[in-house]
């Protein structure tokens, strides 16, 4: 049976120039390089300039993804940005990106599912592309998490960083099997009873201020390992594949111990797991496309490979997706 799938035809990413090391943080908050590396695997994070909003990072990543796909800005008819750190409350970062790219009139909106945002946004874009409503979509994860930090709270400020990653999605015809190029299956979840485990203590409808990120780290940690594994199993079932078929596992980059815990639970070969958390820290919705691009750039992930993505974040939200490049 012939089916139209949305396929990733280009990938790009961008990291702001400034690097902040663990030692840099230890100069003004009570922490150490040793603690951060041992508990999280993080060595450094990137930080955007004050005059560099999230849309600027998104545009840089989008331009690279378009070049990789052999597409022009004028070809783009849909832009979805997954972000928790928009330039302004509105308009959507996606609309600003459309203008900065010179993409012309099309569809543009943001998806807010915090660290799960990229997987959620991919599933939304997949619906547009697979139903013939978009011929060339940009899905971007772009975040400036450093703007949400309370720099006196050592339990959170050492964990996050800034960056952006983007993919171009185009329709491709397949046979309806797991050998097809493109998105194969998703499993998305949210549990709104756990909003108090990870949230920002501000916003236009409450304090009228931006607020700071607050997290009950070890409770989120425990939730992550168990529930991500369930979503991965469900996404594999929806894709008609076994976890053992997967060539590459590209997880959300929050903590090396979570990445290892999920990998071990699923019996994944460590060689197949892409990890950039040491260099990028947790860039929320940007972490998956940043890691995907890094592993494509260094030659590990290749066209035709079966790739599994997963994420978990505020909401709580979580989810997984299997795709063939
Ligand atoms: O992307 C969104 C999803 N987010 C996540 O997935 C994050 C999930 N959680 C985690 O990654 C981990 O829970 C953390 C890295 C946040 C914390 O690691 P942990 O092993 O769960 O540590 P803990 O929170 O249980 O804290 C252990 C100790 C505490 O001291 P006491 O109370 O035992 O004396 C903390 O005060 O470590 C202390 N601590 C620190 N010490 C030095 C917490 N943060 C720091 C720090 N430097 N930065």
mmCIF file of N, CA and C and ligand atoms in Angstrom, residues 30-32 35-36 39-40 115 154-156 158-160 198 215-221 224 252-255 257-258 282 284 312-314, ligand 1:
data_model
loop_
_atom_site.group_PDB
_atom_site.id
_atom_site.type_symbol
_atom_site.label_atom_id
_atom_site.label_comp_id
_atom_site.label_asym_id
_atom_site.label_seq_id
_atom_site.Cartn_x
_atom_site.Cartn_y
_atom_site.Cartn_z
ATOM 1 N N UNK A 30 27.694 27.969 44.689
ATOM 2 C CA UNK A 30 28.347 26.938 45.487
ATOM 3 C C UNK A 30 28.229 25.574 44.810
ATOM 4 N N UNK A 31 29.121 25.323 43.843
ATOM 5 C CA UNK A 31 29.128 24.045 43.123
ATOM 6 C C UNK A 31 30.562 23.734 42.732
ATOM 7 N N UNK A 32 30.739 22.609 42.026
ATOM 8 C CA UNK A 32 32.087 22.247 41.574
ATOM 9 C C UNK A 32 31.975 21.495 40.256
ATOM 10 N N UNK A 35 31.197 17.819 40.986
ATOM 11 C CA UNK A 35 29.793 17.473 41.282
ATOM 12 C C UNK A 35 28.978 17.460 39.996
ATOM 13 N N UNK A 36 29.128 18.505 39.193
ATOM 14 C CA UNK A 36 28.288 18.620 37.981
ATOM 15 C C UNK A 36 28.577 17.453 37.028
ATOM 16 N N UNK A 39 27.258 14.003 38.597
ATOM 17 C CA UNK A 39 25.795 13.840 38.694
ATOM 18 C C UNK A 39 25.062 14.007 37.369
ATOM 19 N N UNK A 40 25.711 14.699 36.397
ATOM 20 C CA UNK A 40 24.978 15.011 35.153
ATOM 21 C C UNK A 40 25.731 14.676 33.870
ATOM 22 N N UNK A 115 10.851 20.541 27.205
ATOM 23 C CA UNK A 115 11.921 19.700 26.643
ATOM 24 C C UNK A 115 11.399 18.670 25.643
ATOM 25 N N UNK A 154 21.793 26.616 42.801
ATOM 26 C CA UNK A 154 22.767 25.680 42.221
ATOM 27 C C UNK A 154 22.116 24.390 41.724
ATOM 28 N N UNK A 155 20.895 24.094 42.223
ATOM 29 C CA UNK A 155 20.273 22.828 41.823
ATOM 30 C C UNK A 155 19.719 22.887 40.391
ATOM 31 N N UNK A 156 19.611 24.095 39.821
ATOM 32 C CA UNK A 156 19.115 24.204 38.435
ATOM 33 C C UNK A 156 20.062 24.939 37.491
ATOM 34 N N UNK A 158 23.091 25.058 36.901
ATOM 35 C CA UNK A 158 24.243 24.372 36.289
ATOM 36 C C UNK A 158 23.805 23.432 35.159
ATOM 37 N N UNK A 159 22.501 23.267 34.999
ATOM 38 C CA UNK A 159 22.009 22.172 34.137
ATOM 39 C C UNK A 159 21.696 22.575 32.699
ATOM 40 N N UNK A 160 21.467 23.864 32.457
ATOM 41 C CA UNK A 160 20.859 24.254 31.176
ATOM 42 C C UNK A 160 21.774 25.111 30.305
ATOM 43 N N UNK A 198 8.290 20.563 37.787
ATOM 44 C CA UNK A 198 9.180 21.287 36.867
ATOM 45 C C UNK A 198 8.366 22.400 36.219
ATOM 46 N N UNK A 215 12.702 23.117 39.819
ATOM 47 C CA UNK A 215 12.600 21.678 39.520
ATOM 48 C C UNK A 215 12.868 20.842 40.764
ATOM 49 N N UNK A 216 12.017 19.842 40.960
ATOM 50 C CA UNK A 216 12.287 18.808 41.964
ATOM 51 C C UNK A 216 13.087 17.725 41.241
ATOM 52 N N UNK A 217 14.396 17.981 41.129
ATOM 53 C CA UNK A 217 15.271 17.193 40.242
ATOM 54 C C UNK A 217 15.161 15.695 40.397
ATOM 55 N N UNK A 218 15.271 15.194 41.639
ATOM 56 C CA UNK A 218 15.307 13.727 41.739
ATOM 57 C C UNK A 218 13.954 13.070 41.452
ATOM 58 N N UNK A 219 12.843 13.805 41.703
ATOM 59 C CA UNK A 219 11.531 13.230 41.322
ATOM 60 C C UNK A 219 11.368 13.190 39.799
ATOM 61 N N UNK A 220 11.845 14.247 39.130
ATOM 62 C CA UNK A 220 11.787 14.261 37.658
ATOM 63 C C UNK A 220 12.677 13.141 37.110
ATOM 64 N N UNK A 221 13.825 12.977 37.722
ATOM 65 C CA UNK A 221 14.776 11.932 37.314
ATOM 66 C C UNK A 221 14.095 10.560 37.347
ATOM 67 N N UNK A 224 11.528 10.119 34.705
ATOM 68 C CA UNK A 224 12.098 10.069 33.362
ATOM 69 C C UNK A 224 12.432 8.644 32.928
ATOM 70 N N UNK A 252 16.791 13.031 24.399
ATOM 71 C CA UNK A 252 16.886 14.375 24.976
ATOM 72 C C UNK A 252 18.092 14.392 25.912
ATOM 73 N N UNK A 253 18.833 15.502 25.873
ATOM 74 C CA UNK A 253 20.098 15.568 26.592
ATOM 75 C C UNK A 253 19.914 16.351 27.893
ATOM 76 N N UNK A 254 19.415 15.664 28.931
ATOM 77 C CA UNK A 254 19.230 16.337 30.224
ATOM 78 C C UNK A 254 20.304 15.914 31.209
ATOM 79 N N UNK A 255 20.624 14.625 31.198
ATOM 80 C CA UNK A 255 21.526 14.086 32.212
ATOM 81 C C UNK A 255 22.069 12.755 31.684
ATOM 82 N N UNK A 257 23.153 10.305 33.226
ATOM 83 C CA UNK A 257 22.672 9.139 33.992
ATOM 84 C C UNK A 257 21.266 8.728 33.545
ATOM 85 N N UNK A 258 20.447 9.702 33.089
ATOM 86 C CA UNK A 258 19.119 9.345 32.555
ATOM 87 C C UNK A 258 19.302 8.636 31.215
ATOM 88 N N UNK A 282 21.613 20.873 29.016
ATOM 89 C CA UNK A 282 20.211 20.661 28.634
ATOM 90 C C UNK A 282 19.699 21.900 27.892
ATOM 91 N N UNK A 284 16.802 21.928 26.339
ATOM 92 C CA UNK A 284 15.352 21.765 26.237
ATOM 93 C C UNK A 284 14.965 21.300 24.819
ATOM 94 N N UNK A 312 11.702 14.241 27.493
ATOM 95 C CA UNK A 312 10.815 14.437 28.630
ATOM 96 C C UNK A 312 11.058 15.806 29.249
ATOM 97 N N UNK A 313 9.986 16.484 29.663
ATOM 98 C CA UNK A 313 10.169 17.801 30.253
ATOM 99 C C UNK A 313 8.953 18.280 31.022
ATOM 100 N N UNK A 314 8.911 19.589 31.245
ATOM 101 C CA UNK A 314 7.860 20.203 32.045
ATOM 102 C C UNK A 314 6.476 19.886 31.515
HETATM 103 O O1 LIG B 1 14.913 18.278 30.719
HETATM 104 C C1 LIG B 1 13.907 18.315 31.666
HETATM 105 C C2 LIG B 1 13.997 17.145 32.523
HETATM 106 N N1 LIG B 1 14.954 17.365 33.568
HETATM 107 C C3 LIG B 1 15.670 16.349 33.963
HETATM 108 O O2 LIG B 1 15.575 15.307 33.394
HETATM 109 C C4 LIG B 1 16.530 16.508 35.169
HETATM 110 C C5 LIG B 1 16.319 15.344 36.084
HETATM 111 N N2 LIG B 1 17.082 15.394 37.317
HETATM 112 C C6 LIG B 1 18.431 15.338 37.373
HETATM 113 O O3 LIG B 1 19.106 15.328 36.369
HETATM 114 C C7 LIG B 1 19.077 15.199 38.735
HETATM 115 O O4 LIG B 1 18.080 14.919 39.694
HETATM 116 C C8 LIG B 1 19.876 16.449 39.165
HETATM 117 C C9 LIG B 1 21.136 16.549 38.342
HETATM 118 C C10 LIG B 1 19.028 17.693 38.996
HETATM 119 C C11 LIG B 1 20.299 16.328 40.632
HETATM 120 O O5 LIG B 1 21.018 15.133 40.862
HETATM 121 P P1 LIG B 1 20.644 14.197 42.078
HETATM 122 O O6 LIG B 1 21.629 13.093 42.078
HETATM 123 O O7 LIG B 1 19.193 13.847 41.956
HETATM 124 O O8 LIG B 1 20.946 15.121 43.309
HETATM 125 P P2 LIG B 1 19.958 15.648 44.460
HETATM 126 O O9 LIG B 1 18.983 16.634 43.889
HETATM 127 O O10 LIG B 1 19.392 14.476 45.178
HETATM 128 O O11 LIG B 1 20.970 16.413 45.393
HETATM 129 C C12 LIG B 1 22.017 15.724 46.060
HETATM 130 C C13 LIG B 1 22.852 16.734 46.823
HETATM 131 C C14 LIG B 1 22.051 17.694 47.673
HETATM 132 O O12 LIG B 1 22.754 17.943 48.867
HETATM 133 P P3 LIG B 1 22.296 17.240 50.240
HETATM 134 O O13 LIG B 1 20.872 17.706 50.462
HETATM 135 O O14 LIG B 1 22.387 15.758 49.970
HETATM 136 O O15 LIG B 1 23.276 17.750 51.218
HETATM 137 C C15 LIG B 1 22.032 18.969 46.857
HETATM 138 O O16 LIG B 1 21.895 20.125 47.645
HETATM 139 O O17 LIG B 1 23.596 17.560 45.893
HETATM 140 C C16 LIG B 1 23.391 18.923 46.226
HETATM 141 N N3 LIG B 1 23.480 19.712 44.978
HETATM 142 C C17 LIG B 1 24.621 20.240 44.526
HETATM 143 N N4 LIG B 1 25.875 20.235 45.000
HETATM 144 C C18 LIG B 1 26.799 20.874 44.274
HETATM 145 C C19 LIG B 1 22.487 19.992 44.132
HETATM 146 N N5 LIG B 1 22.950 20.724 43.107
HETATM 147 C C20 LIG B 1 24.259 20.900 43.325
HETATM 148 C C21 LIG B 1 25.284 21.549 42.628
HETATM 149 N N6 LIG B 1 26.534 21.495 43.127
HETATM 150 N N7 LIG B 1 25.070 22.196 41.455
#
